[in-house]
Amino acid sequence: MLYISTRDSQASPVSGAQAILRGLAADGGLYSPQAAGENGENVFPCYFPANLAQKSYAEVAQDIFALYLPEFTTAEITDAITKAYANGSFPSAVAPIVQVGPFTVLELFHGPTCAFKDMALAVLPHLMSLSAAKMKTSTETVILVATSGDTGKAAQEGFAKAKGYQVIVFYPAGGVSEMQEKQMRSGGGSSTFAVAIRGNFDDCQNGVKAIFANASLRERLQKADKCFSSANSINFGRLLPQIVYYYYAYAQMLKQGRIQFSQSIDIAVPTGNFGNILAAYYALRMGLPLRRLICASNENDVLKEALATGLYNSRRPFYKTASPSMDILVSSNFERFLFEMYGRNGALLAADLRQFAVLGCLQIGKEHQQNWQNLLYGGSAAWNKAAPTIARVLAEYDYLLDPHTAVGFTVASDYFDPAENVPLLLIATASPYKFPAAVLEALGIPASGLNSEQQLERLSLRSKVAIPKPLAELTQLTLRPRQEIEPRHMEQAVIELLQII
């Protein structure tokens, strides 16, 4: 298995270790898997073992990692998985499923930062260290992160104990919840930084990509024996572990008798940067019996419009919402999806993306749109629809949703038809306790005037669910001073933080 850029499918491919270390291809494209099929075409590896229901999370991860990273030994992969998931930071099931009304819910928020990003970022540092060893490099790696709320802390947590790494996180000022900001400003050690940007997530993401593309800055970094890499899902090493939990959810549904072997299911995913749902698409291409993927957006419903009409348009109003991790107008991983829909024609995709960069919009051709018509459904739910869902689901099913999962539940409910007899798996992406003010508001409980600790206590009292330990402990931690800058100063901030002036 080798990897090619989404913008130049004819360029020399790189190994998995190279793709993980670099994060982003030199031409600005994203690394995607390349494996020669019988006729020389590019295909995904096949994986749907008859004994899937008997496999543990670690065993599923072992199998899938081995398919995509053949240069890694079985012992190396096993060690990375064990260090990531068997260290007491996750429950034994890692990602349990529960039944909530008509849907099976996959809970991805039981890791150290209470969000689905933990699932990948717990193992990424170990994959990076293995990759560095294979590439025989001892250069210190600077992890640049653009976050809409959850990736930042998950990256800080993941790399906290890894040697040879520094982490710089950029997040939108006023665009994350109070709990998310507190998480990013606490812990992580002296090699971890968090900087607020006066803008939105797209400003953070564009700034990080510009830093990656800055040749003179890379040169200065080289002289200091450092290099850049990414913990965002533009890095294939972030995306790969996310494939695992879709298979594991299916395995649990089999084991619990919710479905029969080979029975098709639908999956609904609250979507921001498109990485989580792209991992589900990769699982589908690998042979997991998925009928359709439901892409759920909030008020920033760029993806809903793109999937319905082919118009990918970032020149539209931006809304700061109660589900901040979905407040995105340019979804990086949509590029990997388009690469597949364009028949892996990197040159054609690159030309269209250049147009998108200039105009802020792209009309995707009908010949490409037809390739996803039966695969993806796009829906959206604004807060005035998602908030009542939180109250209703707690009242009817005694289950508390966070704002992102509430968007997913609402869109899934609009889509779901019981008469079709197709089970639906809903992805729960974060703990509701990361957004206590918004959830309290949805439940009709005033949150203004309460500090974050009081909000957590009030929410726990109402829901009768214990506050997750990592969030309860936040009130005892010392926060680093808050730093806030304009987007144009991101490069200078990196220079100063790394002391490479």
XYZ file of C-alpha atoms in Angstrom:
501
model
C 0.000 0.000 0.000
C 1.411 3.354 -1.097
C -0.047 6.872 -1.010
C -0.613 9.508 -3.675
C -1.637 13.150 -3.614
C -5.243 14.045 -4.414
C -3.884 16.792 -6.686
C -1.334 14.779 -8.669
C -2.233 11.113 -9.020
C 0.659 10.628 -11.452
C 3.380 11.760 -9.020
C 5.603 9.186 -7.366
C 3.743 7.545 -4.487
C 5.083 7.564 -0.938
C 5.010 5.000 1.855
C 2.580 5.097 4.749
C 5.358 6.241 7.059
C 6.195 9.144 4.730
C 2.523 10.141 4.409
C 2.055 10.130 8.190
C 5.205 12.149 8.868
C 4.585 14.739 6.168
C 0.866 15.175 6.872
C 0.284 17.201 3.713
C 1.639 16.516 0.205
C 4.113 19.023 -1.236
C 1.553 20.210 -3.806
C -0.999 20.961 -1.072
C -2.988 17.819 -1.758
C -3.996 15.140 0.731
C -2.432 11.694 0.716
C -4.852 8.954 -0.295
C -4.252 5.196 -0.465
C -3.088 3.546 -3.656
C -3.200 -0.212 -4.138
C -2.943 -1.883 -7.540
C -5.895 -4.102 -8.382
C -5.856 -7.012 -10.806
C -6.226 -4.695 -13.781
C -3.928 -2.006 -12.405
C -6.753 0.198 -11.103
C -6.610 1.816 -7.669
C -8.760 0.002 -5.135
C -9.284 -0.142 -1.394
C -8.266 -3.282 0.483
C -11.047 -5.770 1.245
C -11.916 -6.521 4.859
C -15.071 -8.193 6.130
C -14.036 -11.286 8.099
C -16.591 -13.974 8.910
C -15.573 -13.817 12.587
C -15.932 -10.021 12.869
C -18.419 -10.298 15.759
C -15.828 -12.136 17.881
C -13.086 -9.546 17.414
C -12.086 -6.991 20.033
C -11.465 -3.346 19.225
C -7.712 -3.963 19.313
C -8.002 -6.942 16.939
C -10.044 -4.967 14.411
C -7.535 -2.113 14.609
C -4.656 -4.580 14.168
C -6.213 -6.011 11.003
C -7.027 -2.657 9.398
C -3.722 -0.998 10.269
C -1.858 -3.956 8.770
C -3.727 -3.524 5.469
C -2.819 0.158 5.157
C 0.645 0.109 6.727
C 2.354 -3.060 5.410
C 5.811 -1.704 6.246
C 4.919 -1.825 9.948
C 5.462 -5.167 11.688
C 2.715 -6.955 13.606
C 4.610 -6.312 16.832
C 4.910 -2.574 16.074
C 1.205 -2.205 15.339
C 0.228 -4.224 18.405
C 2.457 -2.084 20.612
C 0.994 1.168 19.235
C -2.589 -0.029 19.732
C -1.894 -1.300 23.247
C -0.268 1.971 24.309
C -3.171 3.958 22.835
C -6.212 2.097 24.111
C -5.161 -0.235 26.928
C -3.748 2.390 29.258
C -6.830 3.089 31.371
C -7.890 6.141 29.318
C -10.687 4.220 27.581
C -13.308 1.711 28.815
C -12.777 -1.946 27.921
C -15.185 -1.654 24.985
C -13.365 1.546 23.848
C -16.392 2.619 21.779
C -19.637 1.110 23.166
C -23.016 1.092 21.453
C -26.381 1.784 23.088
C -29.944 1.753 21.781
C -31.658 5.144 21.836
C -35.168 4.982 20.426
C -35.033 3.770 16.830
C -31.256 4.197 16.508
C -28.149 2.370 17.634
C -25.752 5.016 18.972
C -21.984 4.580 18.771
C -20.451 6.487 21.693
C -17.062 7.883 20.733
C -16.616 10.185 23.724
C -15.186 7.927 26.419
C -11.544 8.910 25.848
C -9.368 11.352 27.807
C -10.888 14.526 26.294
C -14.490 13.266 25.908
C -14.702 13.626 22.118
C -14.359 11.314 19.121
C -10.990 12.849 18.182
C -9.450 10.806 21.017
C -10.058 7.626 19.043
C -7.443 8.590 16.464
C -5.212 10.976 18.382
C -4.498 8.421 21.094
C -2.663 6.267 18.541
C -1.324 8.875 16.062
C 1.743 9.835 18.166
C 2.783 6.175 18.271
C 2.324 5.819 14.506
C 4.356 8.986 13.994
C 7.182 7.756 16.209
C 7.271 4.441 14.335
C 7.253 6.334 11.037
C 10.149 8.528 12.167
C 12.148 5.445 13.104
C 11.489 3.876 9.700
C 12.506 7.097 7.957
C 15.589 7.227 10.229
C 14.943 10.780 11.325
C 15.421 12.218 14.798
C 14.209 15.699 13.848
C 11.850 17.278 16.381
C 8.333 17.410 14.953
C 6.131 20.472 15.347
C 2.460 19.463 15.210
C 0.314 22.290 13.832
C -3.366 22.003 14.624
C -6.362 23.990 13.425
C -9.310 23.098 15.628
C -12.986 23.904 15.815
C -12.954 22.752 19.419
C -12.078 19.099 19.985
C -9.001 18.242 17.914
C -6.851 20.753 19.804
C -7.129 19.196 23.258
C -7.105 15.656 21.850
C -3.802 16.430 20.089
C -2.366 17.989 23.235
C -3.378 14.941 25.240
C -2.165 12.465 22.631
C 1.293 13.988 22.271
C 1.742 15.018 25.935
C 3.953 12.040 26.825
C 5.534 11.523 23.395
C 9.153 12.613 23.092
C 10.349 14.845 20.281
C 7.122 16.755 19.643
C 5.794 20.269 20.114
C 2.109 21.058 19.586
C 0.716 24.436 18.500
C -3.071 24.683 18.444
C -5.007 27.475 16.726
C -8.706 27.838 17.574
C -11.363 30.468 16.733
C -11.812 33.059 19.479
C -15.401 32.886 20.698
C -16.010 29.940 18.403
C -15.584 27.099 20.907
C -17.375 26.287 24.133
C -16.010 27.480 27.470
C -15.189 23.879 28.414
C -13.321 23.316 25.144
C -11.233 26.454 25.645
C -10.430 25.501 29.227
C -9.290 22.091 28.032
C -6.912 23.615 25.483
C -5.494 26.091 27.992
C -4.750 23.432 30.620
C -2.235 20.603 30.743
C -0.046 19.396 27.904
C 3.270 20.546 29.398
C 5.747 23.192 28.318
C 5.870 21.978 24.701
C 2.177 22.653 24.112
C 0.653 25.977 23.025
C -2.893 27.176 22.310
C -3.592 30.414 20.442
C -7.005 31.992 19.801
C -7.562 33.468 16.330
C -9.892 36.395 15.676
C -11.847 34.586 13.010
C -13.500 31.245 12.362
C -12.197 27.696 11.908
C -11.620 28.255 8.194
C -9.256 31.122 9.049
C -7.347 28.788 11.383
C -7.237 26.029 8.779
C -6.168 28.328 5.956
C -3.451 29.792 8.170
C -2.057 26.375 9.024
C -2.022 25.337 5.355
C -0.227 28.578 4.460
C 2.413 27.853 7.104
C 2.901 24.367 5.667
C 3.357 25.880 2.209
C 5.877 28.529 3.335
C 9.235 27.309 1.946
C 11.361 29.900 3.784
C 9.762 29.005 7.111
C 10.390 25.303 6.473
C 14.013 26.175 5.783
C 14.335 28.031 9.088
C 12.772 25.060 10.816
C 15.257 22.694 9.173
C 18.158 24.745 10.468
C 16.708 24.364 13.972
C 16.411 20.587 13.367
C 12.619 20.718 13.360
C 9.893 19.872 10.841
C 6.140 20.437 10.543
C 3.438 17.797 10.596
C -0.271 17.773 11.283
C -2.674 16.122 13.703
C -5.718 17.300 11.749
C -7.515 14.771 9.586
C -5.598 16.085 6.576
C -3.021 13.600 7.932
C -3.900 10.084 6.799
C -2.593 8.786 10.120
C -5.518 10.602 11.763
C -8.030 9.194 9.318
C -6.929 5.546 9.403
C -7.879 4.840 13.061
C -11.334 6.273 12.416
C -12.139 3.458 9.965
C -11.765 1.009 12.838
C -14.725 2.067 14.958
C -17.238 1.653 12.149
C -16.216 -1.981 11.812
C -16.234 -2.412 15.578
C -19.726 -0.901 15.852
C -20.954 -3.339 13.210
C -19.262 -6.166 15.135
C -21.061 -5.145 18.339
C -24.398 -4.938 16.523
C -23.794 -8.483 15.268
C -22.763 -9.768 18.683
C -25.818 -8.247 20.364
C -28.173 -9.669 17.741
C -29.264 -6.271 16.405
C -28.395 -7.293 12.823
C -27.546 -10.400 10.803
C -24.188 -10.979 9.139
C -23.943 -9.037 5.834
C -27.108 -7.053 6.627
C -26.825 -3.482 5.344
C -27.100 -0.535 7.696
C -27.187 3.250 7.324
C -24.843 5.544 9.263
C -25.594 9.132 10.318
C -22.594 11.326 11.100
C -22.593 14.911 12.478
C -20.137 16.449 10.040
C -17.721 19.369 10.050
C -14.391 18.759 8.317
C -15.708 15.583 6.612
C -13.041 13.286 8.100
C -15.362 11.187 10.254
C -17.826 10.472 7.471
C -14.981 9.928 4.982
C -13.665 7.145 7.225
C -17.131 5.558 6.990
C -16.952 5.882 3.205
C -13.570 4.106 3.211
C -15.122 1.328 5.338
C -17.911 1.035 2.773
C -15.358 0.757 -0.035
C -13.525 -1.932 1.940
C -16.622 -4.103 2.126
C -18.495 -3.116 5.296
C -22.221 -3.497 4.421
C -23.275 0.140 4.503
C -26.234 1.220 2.382
C -26.072 4.974 2.799
C -24.163 7.603 4.762
C -26.165 10.504 6.184
C -24.118 13.696 6.363
C -25.627 15.937 9.057
C -24.832 19.673 9.131
C -25.940 22.540 11.350
C -26.729 26.080 10.115
C -23.444 26.036 8.180
C -24.888 23.575 5.691
C -22.325 23.862 2.884
C -22.096 20.088 2.547
C -25.865 19.624 2.382
C -25.998 22.003 -0.594
C -22.966 20.418 -2.249
C -24.365 16.889 -1.968
C -27.820 17.953 -3.177
C -26.865 20.277 -6.051
C -23.135 19.900 -6.690
C -22.542 23.557 -5.713
C -19.691 23.719 -3.203
C -19.975 27.294 -1.984
C -17.989 28.903 0.844
C -19.109 32.442 -0.079
C -22.075 32.384 2.239
C -22.935 33.649 5.726
C -20.986 32.008 8.553
C -22.807 31.173 11.784
C -21.337 30.595 15.232
C -23.566 27.910 16.680
C -24.100 25.686 19.702
C -22.332 22.895 17.771
C -18.992 24.641 17.101
C -17.107 21.625 15.754
C -19.435 21.790 12.747
C -18.963 25.523 12.150
C -16.914 25.035 8.988
C -17.381 26.334 5.443
C -14.460 24.538 3.764
C -14.223 20.870 4.737
C -10.687 19.615 4.099
C -11.546 15.949 3.711
C -14.207 16.674 1.131
C -11.191 16.901 -1.190
C -10.370 13.226 -0.585
C -13.987 12.320 -1.270
C -14.034 14.360 -4.487
C -10.813 12.612 -5.528
C -12.744 9.339 -5.515
C -15.801 10.878 -7.198
C -13.533 12.320 -9.924
C -12.277 8.834 -10.686
C -8.960 9.684 -8.961
C -8.117 12.214 -11.658
C -5.798 14.428 -9.618
C -5.072 16.899 -12.401
C -8.773 17.591 -13.018
C -9.474 17.929 -9.290
C -6.486 20.252 -8.815
C -7.773 22.543 -11.576
C -11.220 22.712 -9.972
C -9.725 23.363 -6.544
C -7.670 26.238 -7.941
C -10.928 27.737 -9.200
C -12.498 27.154 -5.786
C -9.575 28.924 -4.079
C -10.101 32.011 -6.251
C -13.898 32.169 -6.475
C -14.895 30.498 -3.204
C -17.333 28.253 -5.022
C -17.245 25.295 -7.373
C -19.972 23.710 -9.464
C -19.147 20.019 -9.483
C -19.981 18.309 -12.771
C -23.045 16.083 -12.981
C -20.888 13.167 -14.110
C -19.138 13.347 -10.729
C -22.305 14.031 -8.731
C -23.917 10.844 -9.983
C -21.142 8.846 -8.328
C -22.459 9.734 -4.859
C -26.210 9.884 -5.486
C -26.895 6.472 -3.939
C -24.144 6.705 -1.306
C -24.558 9.991 0.560
C -27.532 11.966 1.784
C -27.057 15.502 3.097
C -29.341 17.008 5.713
C -29.186 19.865 8.194
C -30.728 20.953 11.465
C -30.408 24.443 12.928
C -30.310 24.925 16.697
C -34.028 25.723 16.813
C -34.621 22.125 15.666
C -31.682 20.403 17.397
C -32.342 21.949 20.843
C -35.861 20.461 21.151
C -34.358 17.114 20.111
C -32.108 17.171 23.195
C -35.114 17.733 25.472
C -37.273 15.151 23.678
C -34.649 12.401 23.661
C -33.935 12.885 27.374
C -37.655 12.811 28.189
C -38.527 9.839 25.978
C -35.388 7.698 26.146
C -33.541 8.948 29.254
C -30.480 9.734 27.120
C -28.564 13.008 26.987
C -27.251 14.264 23.636
C -24.574 16.869 23.033
C -25.431 19.618 20.474
C -23.526 17.904 17.612
C -25.125 14.509 18.162
C -28.482 16.287 18.499
C -27.989 17.646 14.978
C -27.221 14.106 13.813
C -30.249 12.680 15.643
C -32.549 15.311 14.142
C -31.311 14.777 10.582
C -31.407 10.998 11.029
C -35.000 11.235 12.278
C -35.998 13.239 9.194
C -34.347 10.648 6.959
C -35.269 7.401 8.723
C -38.131 5.284 7.400
C -38.929 2.273 9.650
C -40.763 0.616 6.762
C -37.456 0.162 4.930
C -36.237 -2.084 7.759
C -32.657 -0.792 7.499
C -30.989 -0.300 10.911
C -29.412 3.105 11.460
C -26.191 3.722 13.389
C -25.870 7.258 14.781
C -22.417 8.563 15.676
C -22.261 10.333 19.055
C -19.225 12.575 18.715
C -18.857 14.295 22.096
C -19.963 14.291 25.695
C -22.844 16.704 26.427
C -20.769 17.936 29.363
C -18.378 19.667 26.964
C -21.269 22.033 26.144
C -23.158 22.425 29.425
C -24.533 25.911 28.777
C -26.055 24.948 25.427
C -27.486 21.666 26.728
C -28.987 23.359 29.786
C -30.563 25.941 27.488
C -32.047 23.143 25.374
C -33.536 21.633 28.536
C -35.077 24.939 29.556
C -32.688 25.513 32.469
C -31.084 28.989 32.690
C -27.283 28.830 32.434
C -26.421 32.538 32.433
C -24.780 33.671 35.646
C -23.497 30.165 36.395
C -19.812 29.383 36.119
C -18.739 26.243 34.249
C -18.524 24.144 37.423
C -22.069 25.126 38.413
C -23.293 24.391 34.890
C -21.809 20.895 35.039
C -23.406 20.242 38.420
C -26.800 21.536 37.289
C -26.663 19.360 34.168
C -25.671 16.270 36.140
C -28.510 16.863 38.593
C -31.020 17.136 35.741
C -29.796 14.187 33.672
C -28.754 11.920 36.595
C -25.541 11.188 34.665
C -22.180 11.605 36.372
C -19.832 14.338 35.134
C -16.960 12.714 33.181
C -13.803 12.737 35.279
C -11.615 14.644 32.755
C -14.136 17.501 32.713
C -14.805 17.487 36.448
C -11.062 17.836 37.037
C -10.819 20.926 34.819
C -11.977 23.166 37.632
C -8.872 22.192 39.627
C -6.335 22.907 36.887
C -4.348 26.083 36.320
C -5.006 27.671 32.939
C -2.254 29.092 30.766
C -2.596 32.804 29.922
C -4.931 33.389 26.996
C -3.269 34.493 23.765
C -5.374 36.004 20.953
C -4.101 37.207 17.561
C -5.260 38.118 14.066
C -5.080 35.370 11.407
C -2.313 37.237 9.559
C -0.051 36.893 12.603
C -0.194 33.087 12.814
C 3.158 32.581 11.096
C 4.869 35.072 13.417
C 3.293 33.350 16.416
C 4.813 30.042 15.310
C 8.245 31.659 14.921
C 8.079 33.187 18.389
C 6.688 30.125 20.137
C 9.340 27.877 18.598
C 12.036 30.499 19.213
C 13.415 30.248 15.675
C 13.695 34.032 15.214
